[in-house]
Amino acid sequence: MVQENELINLLMGLAALPALLLLARHGRTPRLPFFYAGFGAVLAAYVFTIIEGLLWFDVFNLLEHLSLAASGLLFCAALSRLPRDLDGREEDGP
Amino acid sequence: MNAIALADVVSTLSFGCALGLLLRLPGRLLDTPTKLFLGAALSIYLLVGVSNVLEHTGLTAALDRYEDYIEDLFIPFFLFGLYSLTSRRQLDQRLRAEEELLLSREQYRTLVDNIDLGIALVDSNFTIVMANEARGRLFGRNSFSFTGQKCFRAFRGRDTACADCPGRVAATEGRAIRFDRDATLPDGSSRSLRIHAFPIPLRDGKSQGFIEVVEDRTERVRAAQERHQMEVRLAQHQKLESLAALAGGVAHDFNNLLMGVLGNAEMALRKLPQHSPVVPYVQRIEAAALRASDLTRQMTLYSGTQTPGAEPLDLTELVETSAPLVEAAAGRSVTVHYRLAVPLPTVRGDVDQLRQVLMSLVANASEALSTSAGTIAVATGLIRADQAFLLTTAAPGEDVPEGAYAMLEVTDDGPGIEAAALPRLFDPFYSTKFAGRGLGLPAALGIARAHGGTIRAESEPGLGTRIQVLLPLPEGAATVTAEVRELTATGRARHTILVADDEETVRTVTRMALGELGFEVLTTADGAECLRLLAQHSDGLAAVILDVGVPGLDDPGTVERVREIYPQVPLIFASGRGAHEGARALAQRCAASTLEKPYQRGDLVAAVSRALSLAPAGDRPASAARGRSAAPRDGAD
């Protein structure tokens, strides 16, 4: 069964995603690929959360948790690289 | 533990780790709001992970019910965090870019304004975009005042673009242009400029203007010219030294040889019978040797090795006593103007040598005026010579100290000397005249050098030539003259001297000596021929040197009749030792001068000078229209 807040989360995430991609493509946001990948993994978890309510609960529940674990790892990687990414952005210039 | 529990543990640990990393990041990378939003976002899934782990371990499931609420906040917090990060970064970057731009602009102005080259950036419409401080200094303006002006107006005061604009050529042809130009700047100074123009190309290959770089090379050009002049002077000095050494050496050795020739010729003449047919040949040998001896004498004088006499003498007095000679040597159509300083401090020197210098200079000036009437100015005075002045003398680099000098100056208003010929004026055997031997001026230079002085010549084609002889003053001599005495001799000078002597050697030597003084000399060995020449040239004769024993005129009565017929002609009676008393008595009766044989060159010159001075007033060469005026003169020239 699909919960209301899960659907809202997914919609907010999906709404933010193209905007983030667009801004990143035009260089308006810092180039932080692991950061966006982490965010994508969270969105994937939202998708799996909704799907698990419709079919193959065990599989998609597992995928949801794995996605969250992956997003945590990606955020770790993103933040450990953050000084280098931001300094690299300074060197590249606007 | 199942896979989900394991994933939750990993998730919990990784989000916790990420949160720790976030909080450890320095403030210069992430500001507090960004950290708060991103930290809140990461904390949400840290809490979710902890809740799941607690649930899996069976400790509690109480937190599970809050997961849904806090999960809703992840995306807003994450987006706010990202937004905060982005905006902060952009602001930082903008500020940094502005700082860098400011720094870059300062560095650019520092660079451009501290280069000692006048730089201007000009667009394709000849409008100045910028100019640096050196360019402003060059034109005596603030560099910013050029901006917006047309370059041709600002830099050259023109209303239209310059025809020879290097910038236009550079912009049109797309290549750097360089050329040199002498320019007069607004302050009136003349500068030697080197202008470089560089095109400013656009990406499409067209030019959008040019950069003009002006290099002020005035000092460099001046230094190069001075260096060149110094090298020329040094070379001239070295040439003078080597030529003088050569001339002195040759003259010394050659003189020794001539002594042998003359001695043997004299011995041969004594031994030979008076009417031997060989006598004329030996006399010619003797005459030729005497001419060669005179040449060596001149060369010796040029070498400056002959120690001159050191009696005190006054240059003004020297000129005054030599005036008749000067006027006679100057020529008929020449006006001699004197400008003599009185009193002039005495110098130490050889009066005969210095009179020769004076006469050489006058003869040289007279020859310069040979084709036209003109004026020769003879002046004496004091001159203060500094190092720059001494470097322009004929012997630059000579050890002649700065200070006051007594000066003897001869100026003519003849055709002048070409600039290329001027440095060679004092070279021995250099002469622009067809018949000149080219030893008069070199000998004058040698005499001046031997006196511790020097000679300076300046000439302007078409305007004349001025030669100054500088002689050192004794220590403590006054360096001020009270007045200048001006005299002008506008009479027609006679410059022909008749020499009547039966000895060919005497005639030859006398002709040479008088010829050097600028006189034309007629010679004869016969009394009848002498009377014929006297009748023919009596109006133009400056003097007659008559050997009282010359055949046909050896009778005192005849000589006295000659004096009666030609009272205006100065007479000089030359006689040998035995007959000198008789000649002196005759001279008194005939108002004539005497000259004892054998005479030296100086004796001859003095006798001629005396005879010309004694010539009857009105008939004395060139003295009839002499006038006097005095003008005050303050200090050295």
XYZ file of N, CA, C and O in Angstrom, chain B residues 118 131-146 154-155 184-189 191 216:
108
model
N 56.751 55.516 -23.642
C 55.441 56.134 -23.786
C 54.504 55.213 -24.546
O 54.699 54.953 -25.725
N 46.656 55.900 -22.186
C 48.072 56.235 -22.344
C 48.722 56.098 -20.981
O 48.074 56.313 -19.957
N 49.955 55.707 -20.957
C 50.607 55.530 -19.652
C 51.290 56.824 -19.192
O 51.316 57.826 -19.911
N 51.847 56.774 -17.987
C 52.410 57.994 -17.399
C 53.621 58.497 -18.167
O 53.843 59.703 -18.288
N 54.424 57.553 -18.693
C 55.608 57.978 -19.449
C 55.191 58.773 -20.682
O 55.843 59.751 -21.050
N 54.084 58.364 -21.288
C 53.594 59.101 -22.456
C 53.147 60.506 -22.030
O 53.372 61.481 -22.735
N 52.502 60.555 -20.854
C 52.078 61.848 -20.347
C 53.268 62.745 -20.044
O 53.276 63.922 -20.386
N 54.320 62.164 -19.419
C 55.517 62.955 -19.101
C 56.168 63.490 -20.366
O 56.637 64.626 -20.411
N 56.171 62.662 -21.383
C 56.803 63.055 -22.649
C 56.151 64.314 -23.211
O 56.825 65.170 -23.781
N 54.836 64.419 -23.012
C 54.112 65.558 -23.569
C 53.737 66.578 -22.488
O 52.989 67.512 -22.755
N 54.251 66.369 -21.277
C 53.995 67.317 -20.203
C 52.539 67.374 -19.798
O 52.026 68.443 -19.451
N 51.847 66.250 -19.864
C 50.425 66.237 -19.523
C 50.128 65.064 -18.617
O 50.927 64.129 -18.488
N 48.920 65.116 -18.017
C 48.437 63.966 -17.263
C 48.060 62.876 -18.251
O 47.401 63.135 -19.255
N 48.496 61.659 -17.968
C 48.270 60.584 -18.938
C 46.781 60.331 -19.182
O 46.388 59.943 -20.283
N 45.959 60.589 -18.162
C 44.525 60.321 -18.336
C 43.853 61.365 -19.236
O 42.768 61.130 -19.741
N 44.521 62.499 -19.411
C 43.912 63.544 -20.243
C 43.911 63.173 -21.723
O 43.229 63.796 -22.518
N 44.671 62.170 -22.093
C 44.699 61.759 -23.497
C 43.462 60.949 -23.880
O 43.076 60.918 -25.046
N 46.309 64.980 -30.196
C 46.956 64.992 -28.884
C 48.479 64.943 -28.991
O 49.177 65.617 -28.249
N 48.976 64.130 -29.918
C 50.418 63.914 -29.967
C 51.140 64.823 -30.958
O 52.318 65.110 -30.803
N 59.694 67.797 -32.198
C 59.737 68.919 -31.266
C 58.519 68.812 -30.365
O 57.387 68.822 -30.830
N 58.765 68.672 -29.086
C 57.684 68.466 -28.126
C 57.070 69.803 -27.715
O 57.633 70.865 -27.998
N 55.913 69.753 -27.050
C 55.247 71.009 -26.661
C 56.130 71.941 -25.829
O 55.962 73.152 -25.875
N 57.082 71.391 -25.072
C 57.954 72.273 -24.278
C 59.070 72.882 -25.119
O 59.937 73.592 -24.595
N 59.061 72.581 -26.421
C 60.043 73.176 -27.323
C 61.308 72.369 -27.476
O 62.165 72.701 -28.295
N 61.444 71.296 -26.700
C 62.661 70.501 -26.790
C 62.605 69.584 -28.005
O 61.541 69.098 -28.385
N 63.568 66.112 -29.592
C 63.850 64.768 -29.091
C 63.989 63.788 -30.250
O 63.340 63.935 -31.284
N 62.062 57.312 -26.066
C 62.828 58.565 -26.153
C 64.317 58.215 -26.165
O 64.891 57.837 -25.157
